[in-house]
Amino acid sequence: MATCQPVLLPSAIPCPGLNCYACPLAIFACPIGSLQYFVIIGQFPFYLLGFLALLGILFGRAICGWGCPFGFLQDLLYRLPVVKRRILPAQVSLLPFVVLLGVVLVIPYLTKEPWFSKLCPMGTLQAGIPLVLLDTGLRELVGTLYWVKIVILVFFITLAIFDSRPFCRSVCPLGAIYALFNRLSLIQVKSRVGCSACGDCSETKSLEARCPTKLELPRQLNSIGCIKCGECAACSGIRLGVRQPH
Amino acid sequence: MRPVFSRWLIAFLVGLVLAISLLAYGVQLGQPARVYRNASILCLGCIGIEP
């Protein structure tokens, strides 16, 4: 019974979105940091995988589109009125799986170090910068790794101004976990039969311009890159909602 | 004839049961306590400091 008690405490529950648990105001645990911890101690993460699979099967990547603080920040940055460019190619959608396998699972297992956390720009933003500013003791310990993290954060912040959601599309391992359930999840983006007949997607490309992950619509609805944000639902032929059982 | 249970519904229900089973087994093993303990320790790597 004693071992079950901490499940009631917030920091025993992973945050559904990317949220650093070293942040002075953090309430929930970081899902990727916790996953790496289990990999490092050599224990199969039943609890974490069950938790993430449950969220994935219910919502899929709708969590990325509606509940991730870092995704929200990138959306805000993309709204800055500067010329937008398509910097990242479509092929980067497979990179998060490489990051998940390599930087979150294999390398931490071999080196016993949480390498994704060490490079994560969300950690720099939520914990690195405020803690180093507030704590003089920590300030004296700042070294190369801290500045590497700052460079990574500045890189993604700058990229997010010109191209939408670059971190989500090219790096985020949490998004890669949810992407595995994207076609299966209860929340789906559905296109009405024959919706492409209006020609809006194929001719004016207005829907693709709206899509923050730059998918080919409506063909790639609910694909691994679809964050189910509902931007494409501006077209009356597409809707975001709960999938019908038949 | 349309099947009573679609392939999607069967896959969804199997996935849901598997996810809840994994979660329940993890709770039974006391893994939330480990997550809690790990989250209680300040993650120096997240800040960018190497001890």
mmCIF file of N, CA and C in Angstrom, chain A residues 3-4 6-7 9 11-12 20-22 29 33-34 37-38 41 43-47 49-51 53-54 57-58 117-118 123-124 127-128 131-132 138 141-142 145-146 149 183-186 243-246, chain B residues 2-51:
data_model
loop_
_atom_site.group_PDB
_atom_site.id
_atom_site.type_symbol
_atom_site.label_atom_id
_atom_site.label_comp_id
_atom_site.label_asym_id
_atom_site.label_seq_id
_atom_site.Cartn_x
_atom_site.Cartn_y
_atom_site.Cartn_z
ATOM 1 N N THR A 3 3.725 1.710 -1.305
ATOM 2 C CA THR A 3 4.332 2.001 -2.596
ATOM 3 C C THR A 3 3.331 2.673 -3.541
ATOM 4 N N CYS A 4 2.041 2.529 -3.251
ATOM 5 C CA CYS A 4 1.022 3.112 -4.128
ATOM 6 C C CYS A 4 0.742 4.580 -3.789
ATOM 7 N N PRO A 6 2.580 7.387 -3.502
ATOM 8 C CA PRO A 6 3.088 8.506 -4.303
ATOM 9 C C PRO A 6 2.343 8.733 -5.606
ATOM 10 N N VAL A 7 1.575 7.753 -6.079
ATOM 11 C CA VAL A 7 0.851 7.946 -7.332
ATOM 12 C C VAL A 7 -0.150 9.094 -7.208
ATOM 13 N N LEU A 9 0.545 11.881 -5.685
ATOM 14 C CA LEU A 9 1.262 13.154 -5.697
ATOM 15 C C LEU A 9 1.527 13.590 -7.132
ATOM 16 N N SER A 11 3.971 15.096 -8.684
ATOM 17 C CA SER A 11 5.266 14.842 -9.327
ATOM 18 C C SER A 11 5.529 13.360 -9.566
ATOM 19 N N ALA A 12 4.606 12.493 -9.159
ATOM 20 C CA ALA A 12 4.704 11.079 -9.534
ATOM 21 C C ALA A 12 3.970 10.837 -10.855
ATOM 22 N N CYS A 20 9.628 20.747 -18.309
ATOM 23 C CA CYS A 20 10.818 20.380 -17.530
ATOM 24 C C CYS A 20 10.527 20.318 -16.038
ATOM 25 N N TYR A 21 10.928 19.198 -15.401
ATOM 26 C CA TYR A 21 10.677 19.059 -13.961
ATOM 27 C C TYR A 21 11.744 19.727 -13.099
ATOM 28 N N ALA A 22 12.744 20.306 -13.729
ATOM 29 C CA ALA A 22 13.728 21.083 -12.964
ATOM 30 C C ALA A 22 13.277 22.540 -12.839
ATOM 31 N N ALA A 29 5.992 15.572 -13.360
ATOM 32 C CA ALA A 29 7.298 15.057 -13.790
ATOM 33 C C ALA A 29 7.433 15.177 -15.310
ATOM 34 N N GLY A 33 12.285 12.751 -19.300
ATOM 35 C CA GLY A 33 13.285 12.631 -18.222
ATOM 36 C C GLY A 33 13.043 11.376 -17.395
ATOM 37 N N SER A 34 11.772 11.100 -17.096
ATOM 38 C CA SER A 34 11.433 9.912 -16.302
ATOM 39 C C SER A 34 11.716 8.639 -17.096
ATOM 40 N N TYR A 37 15.302 7.957 -17.002
ATOM 41 C CA TYR A 37 15.687 7.492 -15.663
ATOM 42 C C TYR A 37 15.499 5.978 -15.557
ATOM 43 N N PHE A 38 14.362 5.475 -16.058
ATOM 44 C CA PHE A 38 14.113 4.030 -16.000
ATOM 45 C C PHE A 38 15.099 3.270 -16.887
ATOM 46 N N ILE A 41 18.432 3.135 -14.930
ATOM 47 C CA ILE A 41 18.469 2.185 -13.799
ATOM 48 C C ILE A 41 18.175 0.750 -14.253
ATOM 49 N N GLN A 43 15.359 -0.614 -15.520
ATOM 50 C CA GLN A 43 14.051 -1.180 -15.176
ATOM 51 C C GLN A 43 13.059 -0.866 -16.306
ATOM 52 N N PHE A 44 12.266 -1.843 -16.705
ATOM 53 C CA PHE A 44 11.312 -1.592 -17.787
ATOM 54 C C PHE A 44 10.250 -0.597 -17.303
ATOM 55 N N PRO A 45 10.024 0.508 -18.038
ATOM 56 C CA PRO A 45 9.095 1.546 -17.553
ATOM 57 C C PRO A 45 7.626 1.235 -17.825
ATOM 58 N N PHE A 46 7.090 0.234 -17.145
ATOM 59 C CA PHE A 46 5.681 -0.164 -17.353
ATOM 60 C C PHE A 46 4.737 1.021 -17.117
ATOM 61 N N TYR A 47 4.946 1.688 -15.988
ATOM 62 C CA TYR A 47 4.058 2.792 -15.589
ATOM 63 C C TYR A 47 4.063 3.920 -16.618
ATOM 64 N N LEU A 49 5.224 3.886 -19.827
ATOM 65 C CA LEU A 49 4.741 3.487 -21.156
ATOM 66 C C LEU A 49 3.228 3.309 -21.139
ATOM 67 N N GLY A 50 2.706 2.764 -20.042
ATOM 68 C CA GLY A 50 1.257 2.614 -19.908
ATOM 69 C C GLY A 50 0.569 3.962 -19.910
ATOM 70 N N PHE A 51 1.145 4.903 -19.176
ATOM 71 C CA PHE A 51 0.587 6.260 -19.093
ATOM 72 C C PHE A 51 0.594 6.938 -20.472
ATOM 73 N N ALA A 53 0.951 5.491 -23.421
ATOM 74 C CA ALA A 53 0.127 4.733 -24.379
ATOM 75 C C ALA A 53 -1.354 5.061 -24.176
ATOM 76 N N LEU A 54 -1.762 5.217 -22.924
ATOM 77 C CA LEU A 54 -3.169 5.546 -22.643
ATOM 78 C C LEU A 54 -3.524 6.918 -23.225
ATOM 79 N N ILE A 57 -3.502 6.636 -27.077
ATOM 80 C CA ILE A 57 -4.648 5.927 -27.663
ATOM 81 C C ILE A 57 -5.929 6.764 -27.560
ATOM 82 N N LEU A 58 -5.986 7.630 -26.565
ATOM 83 C CA LEU A 58 -7.166 8.493 -26.434
ATOM 84 C C LEU A 58 -7.049 9.728 -27.331
ATOM 85 N N SER A 117 17.816 15.081 -21.857
ATOM 86 C CA SER A 117 17.628 16.172 -20.886
ATOM 87 C C SER A 117 18.792 17.155 -20.944
ATOM 88 N N LYS A 118 19.995 16.614 -21.166
ATOM 89 C CA LYS A 118 21.185 17.464 -21.210
ATOM 90 C C LYS A 118 21.179 18.409 -22.411
ATOM 91 N N GLY A 123 14.282 22.472 -21.163
ATOM 92 C CA GLY A 123 14.964 22.504 -19.862
ATOM 93 C C GLY A 123 15.727 23.808 -19.692
ATOM 94 N N THR A 124 16.357 24.259 -20.763
ATOM 95 C CA THR A 124 17.107 25.522 -20.700
ATOM 96 C C THR A 124 16.159 26.676 -20.423
ATOM 97 N N ALA A 127 14.128 25.866 -16.828
ATOM 98 C CA ALA A 127 14.922 25.634 -15.618
ATOM 99 C C ALA A 127 16.299 26.283 -15.684
ATOM 100 N N GLY A 128 17.021 26.068 -16.776
ATOM 101 C CA GLY A 128 18.404 26.555 -16.880
ATOM 102 C C GLY A 128 18.508 28.053 -16.683
ATOM 103 N N LEU A 131 16.939 29.325 -13.057
ATOM 104 C CA LEU A 131 17.701 28.871 -11.887
ATOM 105 C C LEU A 131 19.088 29.505 -11.835
ATOM 106 N N VAL A 132 19.721 29.632 -12.994
ATOM 107 C CA VAL A 132 21.059 30.244 -13.017
ATOM 108 C C VAL A 132 20.972 31.739 -12.674
ATOM 109 N N LEU A 138 24.664 28.130 -8.347
ATOM 110 C CA LEU A 138 24.580 27.434 -9.640
ATOM 111 C C LEU A 138 25.311 28.226 -10.726
ATOM 112 N N LEU A 141 28.742 27.312 -11.370
ATOM 113 C CA LEU A 141 28.974 25.996 -11.977
ATOM 114 C C LEU A 141 28.722 25.977 -13.489
ATOM 115 N N VAL A 142 28.291 27.104 -14.025
ATOM 116 C CA VAL A 142 27.988 27.157 -15.466
ATOM 117 C C VAL A 142 29.238 26.852 -16.295
ATOM 118 N N LEU A 145 28.431 22.918 -21.265
ATOM 119 C CA LEU A 145 27.120 22.318 -21.538
ATOM 120 C C LEU A 145 25.999 23.360 -21.479
ATOM 121 N N TYR A 146 26.078 24.258 -20.520
ATOM 122 C CA TYR A 146 25.049 25.292 -20.378
ATOM 123 C C TYR A 146 24.980 26.154 -21.641
ATOM 124 N N LYS A 149 23.475 24.326 -24.520
ATOM 125 C CA LYS A 149 22.010 24.314 -24.388
ATOM 126 C C LYS A 149 21.397 25.665 -24.797
ATOM 127 N N ARG A 183 -3.075 7.176 -35.728
ATOM 128 C CA ARG A 183 -4.166 6.681 -36.581
ATOM 129 C C ARG A 183 -5.198 5.889 -35.781
ATOM 130 N N LEU A 184 -4.765 5.413 -34.603
ATOM 131 C CA LEU A 184 -5.621 4.557 -33.779
ATOM 132 C C LEU A 184 -6.443 5.355 -32.770
ATOM 133 N N SER A 185 -6.017 6.585 -32.505
ATOM 134 C CA SER A 185 -6.573 7.314 -31.356
ATOM 135 C C SER A 185 -8.055 7.658 -31.517
ATOM 136 N N LEU A 186 -8.666 7.920 -30.389
ATOM 137 C CA LEU A 186 -10.098 8.242 -30.353
ATOM 138 C C LEU A 186 -10.372 9.583 -31.038
ATOM 139 N N ARG A 243 -13.804 9.767 -33.013
ATOM 140 C CA ARG A 243 -14.072 8.801 -34.080
ATOM 141 C C ARG A 243 -15.301 7.955 -33.730
ATOM 142 N N GLN A 244 -16.120 7.712 -34.726
ATOM 143 C CA GLN A 244 -17.306 6.877 -34.524
ATOM 144 C C GLN A 244 -16.890 5.407 -34.494
ATOM 145 N N PRO A 245 -17.585 4.578 -33.712
ATOM 146 C CA PRO A 245 -17.156 3.175 -33.559
ATOM 147 C C PRO A 245 -17.265 2.334 -34.831
ATOM 148 N N HIS A 246 -17.951 2.793 -35.882
ATOM 149 C CA HIS A 246 -18.064 1.967 -37.094
ATOM 150 C C HIS A 246 -17.682 2.776 -38.324
ATOM 151 N N ARG B 2 -21.889 -4.988 -43.384
ATOM 152 C CA ARG B 2 -20.963 -4.259 -42.518
ATOM 153 C C ARG B 2 -20.738 -5.036 -41.206
ATOM 154 N N PRO B 3 -19.462 -5.282 -40.802
ATOM 155 C CA PRO B 3 -19.230 -6.020 -39.552
ATOM 156 C C PRO B 3 -19.687 -5.209 -38.331
ATOM 157 N N VAL B 4 -20.082 -5.935 -37.271
ATOM 158 C CA VAL B 4 -20.560 -5.259 -36.049
ATOM 159 C C VAL B 4 -19.426 -4.443 -35.423
ATOM 160 N N PHE B 5 -18.262 -5.069 -35.339
ATOM 161 C CA PHE B 5 -17.099 -4.379 -34.769
ATOM 162 C C PHE B 5 -16.093 -4.100 -35.878
ATOM 163 N N SER B 6 -15.774 -2.852 -36.102
ATOM 164 C CA SER B 6 -14.807 -2.527 -37.144
ATOM 165 C C SER B 6 -13.399 -2.890 -36.663
ATOM 166 N N ARG B 7 -12.470 -2.995 -37.631
ATOM 167 C CA ARG B 7 -11.071 -3.317 -37.278
ATOM 168 C C ARG B 7 -10.498 -2.254 -36.362
ATOM 169 N N TRP B 8 -10.903 -0.989 -36.636
ATOM 170 C CA TRP B 8 -10.399 0.097 -35.804
ATOM 171 C C TRP B 8 -10.853 -0.065 -34.346
ATOM 172 N N LEU B 9 -12.116 -0.395 -34.150
ATOM 173 C CA LEU B 9 -12.653 -0.508 -32.786
ATOM 174 C C LEU B 9 -11.947 -1.632 -32.022
ATOM 175 N N ILE B 10 -11.714 -2.753 -32.717
ATOM 176 C CA ILE B 10 -11.031 -3.879 -32.064
ATOM 177 C C ILE B 10 -9.608 -3.470 -31.679
ATOM 178 N N ALA B 11 -8.894 -2.826 -32.636
ATOM 179 C CA ALA B 11 -7.517 -2.381 -32.362
ATOM 180 C C ALA B 11 -7.494 -1.366 -31.229
ATOM 181 N N PHE B 12 -8.463 -0.459 -31.222
ATOM 182 C CA PHE B 12 -8.542 0.578 -30.192
ATOM 183 C C PHE B 12 -8.757 -0.048 -28.817
ATOM 184 N N LEU B 13 -9.700 -0.993 -28.736
ATOM 185 C CA LEU B 13 -10.002 -1.620 -27.446
ATOM 186 C C LEU B 13 -8.823 -2.460 -26.940
ATOM 187 N N VAL B 14 -8.159 -3.177 -27.868
ATOM 188 C CA VAL B 14 -6.986 -3.975 -27.477
ATOM 189 C C VAL B 14 -5.889 -3.040 -26.957
ATOM 190 N N GLY B 15 -5.682 -1.940 -27.669
ATOM 191 C CA GLY B 15 -4.665 -0.958 -27.250
ATOM 192 C C GLY B 15 -4.993 -0.348 -25.903
ATOM 193 N N LEU B 16 -6.257 -0.048 -25.703
ATOM 194 C CA LEU B 16 -6.699 0.559 -24.441
ATOM 195 C C LEU B 16 -6.469 -0.396 -23.269
ATOM 196 N N VAL B 17 -6.822 -1.658 -23.469
ATOM 197 C CA VAL B 17 -6.647 -2.658 -22.403
ATOM 198 C C VAL B 17 -5.162 -2.854 -22.110
ATOM 199 N N LEU B 18 -4.347 -2.907 -23.183
ATOM 200 C CA LEU B 18 -2.890 -3.076 -22.995
ATOM 201 C C LEU B 18 -2.301 -1.896 -22.236
ATOM 202 N N ALA B 19 -2.713 -0.688 -22.614
ATOM 203 C CA ALA B 19 -2.179 0.519 -21.964
ATOM 204 C C ALA B 19 -2.558 0.548 -20.482
ATOM 205 N N ILE B 20 -3.808 0.226 -20.178
ATOM 206 C CA ILE B 20 -4.256 0.233 -18.775
ATOM 207 C C ILE B 20 -3.545 -0.871 -17.993
ATOM 208 N N SER B 21 -3.324 -2.022 -18.642
ATOM 209 C CA SER B 21 -2.624 -3.120 -17.967
ATOM 210 C C SER B 21 -1.189 -2.732 -17.633
ATOM 211 N N LEU B 22 -0.501 -2.106 -18.604
ATOM 212 C CA LEU B 22 0.881 -1.654 -18.371
ATOM 213 C C LEU B 22 0.918 -0.656 -17.216
ATOM 214 N N LEU B 23 -0.003 0.278 -17.246
ATOM 215 C CA LEU B 23 -0.073 1.318 -16.217
ATOM 216 C C LEU B 23 -0.329 0.695 -14.845
ATOM 217 N N ALA B 24 -1.278 -0.207 -14.783
ATOM 218 C CA ALA B 24 -1.636 -0.844 -13.507
ATOM 219 C C ALA B 24 -0.478 -1.681 -12.977
ATOM 220 N N TYR B 25 0.205 -2.401 -13.882
ATOM 221 C CA TYR B 25 1.335 -3.231 -13.449
ATOM 222 C C TYR B 25 2.470 -2.349 -12.927
ATOM 223 N N GLY B 26 2.699 -1.227 -13.611
ATOM 224 C CA GLY B 26 3.726 -0.283 -13.161
ATOM 225 C C GLY B 26 3.415 0.289 -11.794
ATOM 226 N N VAL B 27 2.147 0.597 -11.560
ATOM 227 C CA VAL B 27 1.729 1.124 -10.246
ATOM 228 C C VAL B 27 1.931 0.042 -9.180
ATOM 229 N N GLN B 28 1.592 -1.189 -9.541
ATOM 230 C CA GLN B 28 1.750 -2.303 -8.600
ATOM 231 C C GLN B 28 3.231 -2.517 -8.238
ATOM 232 N N LEU B 29 4.117 -2.267 -9.207
ATOM 233 C CA LEU B 29 5.556 -2.417 -8.954
ATOM 234 C C LEU B 29 6.131 -1.236 -8.152
ATOM 235 N N GLY B 30 5.328 -0.223 -7.929
ATOM 236 C CA GLY B 30 5.794 0.947 -7.168
ATOM 237 C C GLY B 30 6.574 1.936 -8.018
ATOM 238 N N GLN B 31 6.398 1.873 -9.332
ATOM 239 C CA GLN B 31 7.156 2.779 -10.204
ATOM 240 C C GLN B 31 6.785 4.251 -10.046
ATOM 241 N N PRO B 32 5.523 4.598 -9.689
ATOM 242 C CA PRO B 32 5.240 6.022 -9.436
ATOM 243 C C PRO B 32 6.130 6.600 -8.333
ATOM 244 N N ALA B 33 6.468 5.784 -7.339
ATOM 245 C CA ALA B 33 7.348 6.251 -6.262
ATOM 246 C C ALA B 33 8.732 6.595 -6.806
ATOM 247 N N ARG B 34 9.184 5.804 -7.773
ATOM 248 C CA ARG B 34 10.492 6.067 -8.401
ATOM 249 C C ARG B 34 10.439 7.362 -9.224
ATOM 250 N N VAL B 35 9.337 7.538 -9.950
ATOM 251 C CA VAL B 35 9.160 8.776 -10.736
ATOM 252 C C VAL B 35 9.154 9.968 -9.787
ATOM 253 N N TYR B 36 8.443 9.825 -8.669
ATOM 254 C CA TYR B 36 8.345 10.904 -7.678
ATOM 255 C C TYR B 36 9.721 11.239 -7.099
ATOM 256 N N ARG B 37 10.476 10.193 -6.732
ATOM 257 C CA ARG B 37 11.817 10.423 -6.151
ATOM 258 C C ARG B 37 12.737 11.091 -7.159
ATOM 259 N N ASN B 38 12.675 10.606 -8.416
ATOM 260 C CA ASN B 38 13.526 11.179 -9.465
ATOM 261 C C ASN B 38 13.158 12.641 -9.731
ATOM 262 N N ALA B 39 11.835 12.932 -9.708
ATOM 263 C CA ALA B 39 11.390 14.307 -9.965
ATOM 264 C C ALA B 39 11.710 15.236 -8.798
ATOM 265 N N SER B 40 11.896 14.645 -7.589
ATOM 266 C CA SER B 40 12.185 15.461 -6.409
ATOM 267 C C SER B 40 13.639 15.932 -6.380
ATOM 268 N N ILE B 41 14.506 15.205 -7.085
ATOM 269 C CA ILE B 41 15.931 15.586 -7.126
ATOM 270 C C ILE B 41 16.121 16.595 -8.257
ATOM 271 N N LEU B 42 16.847 17.669 -7.992
ATOM 272 C CA LEU B 42 17.065 18.682 -9.027
ATOM 273 C C LEU B 42 17.884 18.086 -10.175
ATOM 274 N N CYS B 43 17.329 18.135 -11.389
ATOM 275 C CA CYS B 43 17.994 17.579 -12.571
ATOM 276 C C CYS B 43 19.033 18.583 -13.077
ATOM 277 N N LEU B 44 20.296 18.325 -12.753
ATOM 278 C CA LEU B 44 21.356 19.263 -13.146
ATOM 279 C C LEU B 44 21.575 19.257 -14.666
ATOM 280 N N GLY B 45 21.411 18.076 -15.270
ATOM 281 C CA GLY B 45 21.564 17.970 -16.719
ATOM 282 C C GLY B 45 20.544 18.842 -17.452
ATOM 283 N N CYS B 46 19.306 18.896 -16.899
ATOM 284 C CA CYS B 46 18.253 19.707 -17.527
ATOM 285 C C CYS B 46 18.628 21.190 -17.503
ATOM 286 N N ILE B 47 19.301 21.605 -16.419
ATOM 287 C CA ILE B 47 19.708 23.008 -16.286
ATOM 288 C C ILE B 47 20.905 23.294 -17.204
ATOM 289 N N GLY B 48 21.700 22.266 -17.415
ATOM 290 C CA GLY B 48 22.887 22.439 -18.254
ATOM 291 C C GLY B 48 24.160 22.497 -17.435
ATOM 292 N N ILE B 49 24.088 21.897 -16.238
ATOM 293 C CA ILE B 49 25.273 21.917 -15.358
ATOM 294 C C ILE B 49 25.744 20.492 -15.130
ATOM 295 N N GLU B 50 27.033 20.284 -15.292
ATOM 296 C CA GLU B 50 27.599 18.956 -15.054
ATOM 297 C C GLU B 50 28.258 18.942 -13.688
ATOM 298 N N PRO B 51 27.827 18.006 -12.828
ATOM 299 C CA PRO B 51 28.387 17.999 -11.465
ATOM 300 C C PRO B 51 29.882 17.654 -11.442
#
